[in-house]
Short mmCIF file of C-alpha atoms in Angstrom, two decimals:
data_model
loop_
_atom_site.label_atom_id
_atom_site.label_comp_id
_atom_site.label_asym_id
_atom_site.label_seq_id
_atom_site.Cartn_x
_atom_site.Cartn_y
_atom_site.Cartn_z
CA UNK A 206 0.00 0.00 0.00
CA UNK A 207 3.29 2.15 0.59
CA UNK A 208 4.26 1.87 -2.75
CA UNK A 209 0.92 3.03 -4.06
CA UNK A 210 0.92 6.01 -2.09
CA UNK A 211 4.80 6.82 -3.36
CA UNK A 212 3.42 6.35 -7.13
CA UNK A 213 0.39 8.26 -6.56
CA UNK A 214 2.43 11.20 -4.80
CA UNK A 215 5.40 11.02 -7.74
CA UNK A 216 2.93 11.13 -10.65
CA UNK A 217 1.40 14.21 -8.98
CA UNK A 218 4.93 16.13 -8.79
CA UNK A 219 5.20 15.01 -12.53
CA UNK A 220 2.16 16.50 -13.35
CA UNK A 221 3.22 19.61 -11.71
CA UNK A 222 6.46 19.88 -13.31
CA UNK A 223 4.28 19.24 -16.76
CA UNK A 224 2.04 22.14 -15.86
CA UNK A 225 5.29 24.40 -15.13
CA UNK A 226 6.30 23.44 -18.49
CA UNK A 227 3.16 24.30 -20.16
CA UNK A 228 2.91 27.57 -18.67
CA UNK A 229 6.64 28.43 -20.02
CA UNK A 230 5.23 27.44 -23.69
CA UNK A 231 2.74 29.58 -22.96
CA UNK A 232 4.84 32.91 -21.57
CA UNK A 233 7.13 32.49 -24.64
CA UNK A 234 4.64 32.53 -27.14
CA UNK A 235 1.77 35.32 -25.75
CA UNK A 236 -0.97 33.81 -28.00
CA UNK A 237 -4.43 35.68 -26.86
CA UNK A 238 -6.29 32.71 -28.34
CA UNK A 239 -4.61 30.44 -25.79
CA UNK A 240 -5.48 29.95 -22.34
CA UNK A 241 -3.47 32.03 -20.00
CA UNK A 242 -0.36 30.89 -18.53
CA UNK A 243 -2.01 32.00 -14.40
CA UNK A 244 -4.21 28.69 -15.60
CA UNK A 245 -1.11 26.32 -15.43
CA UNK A 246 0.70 27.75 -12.42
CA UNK A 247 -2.94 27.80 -10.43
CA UNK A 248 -3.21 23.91 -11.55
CA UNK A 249 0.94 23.47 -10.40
CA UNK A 250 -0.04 25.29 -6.80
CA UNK A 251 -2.90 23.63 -6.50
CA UNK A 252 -1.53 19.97 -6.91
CA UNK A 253 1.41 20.70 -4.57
CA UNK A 254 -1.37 21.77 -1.66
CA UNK A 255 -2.62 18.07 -2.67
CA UNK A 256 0.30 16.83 -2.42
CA UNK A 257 1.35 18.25 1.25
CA UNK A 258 -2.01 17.88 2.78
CA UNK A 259 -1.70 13.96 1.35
CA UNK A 260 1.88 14.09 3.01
CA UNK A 261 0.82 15.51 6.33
CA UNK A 262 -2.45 13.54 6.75
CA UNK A 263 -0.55 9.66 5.80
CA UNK A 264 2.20 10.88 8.40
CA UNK A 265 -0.43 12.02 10.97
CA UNK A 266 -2.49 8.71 10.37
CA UNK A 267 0.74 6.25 10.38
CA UNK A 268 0.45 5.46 7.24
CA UNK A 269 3.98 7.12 5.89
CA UNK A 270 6.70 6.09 8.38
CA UNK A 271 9.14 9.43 9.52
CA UNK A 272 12.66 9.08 10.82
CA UNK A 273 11.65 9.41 14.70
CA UNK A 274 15.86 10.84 14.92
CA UNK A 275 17.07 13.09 11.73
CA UNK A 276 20.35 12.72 12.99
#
């Protein structure tokens, strides 16, 4: 179950690093017809909130196992 949790949370960072992308494409080429590149970022914010509530709340439940001594 782990392991689905660590795919889940990678393909959302990809998806956010695709969005970041996208949003570059659209900067450099300032087509009015397109959709504006505050769309993309919002989507790239709004999947790394997902991704750190999904963090915090598997920590919190004891699903996602922390180093109990960092050093």
């Amino acid at each position: 179950m782990l392991a689905i949790f660590k795919v889940i949370i990678v393909a959302l960072l990809l998806y956010m690093v695709f969005n970041l992308f996208r949003a570059l494409f659209v900067m450099l080429r300032n087509d009015p017809n397109k959709p504006p590149m505050t769309k993309y970022l919002g989507k790239r914010v709004g999947i790394a909130a997902i991704v750190l509530l999904a963090m915090i709340i598997a920590a919190y439940a004891g699903f996602l196992p922390l180093n109990p001594r960092p050093y």
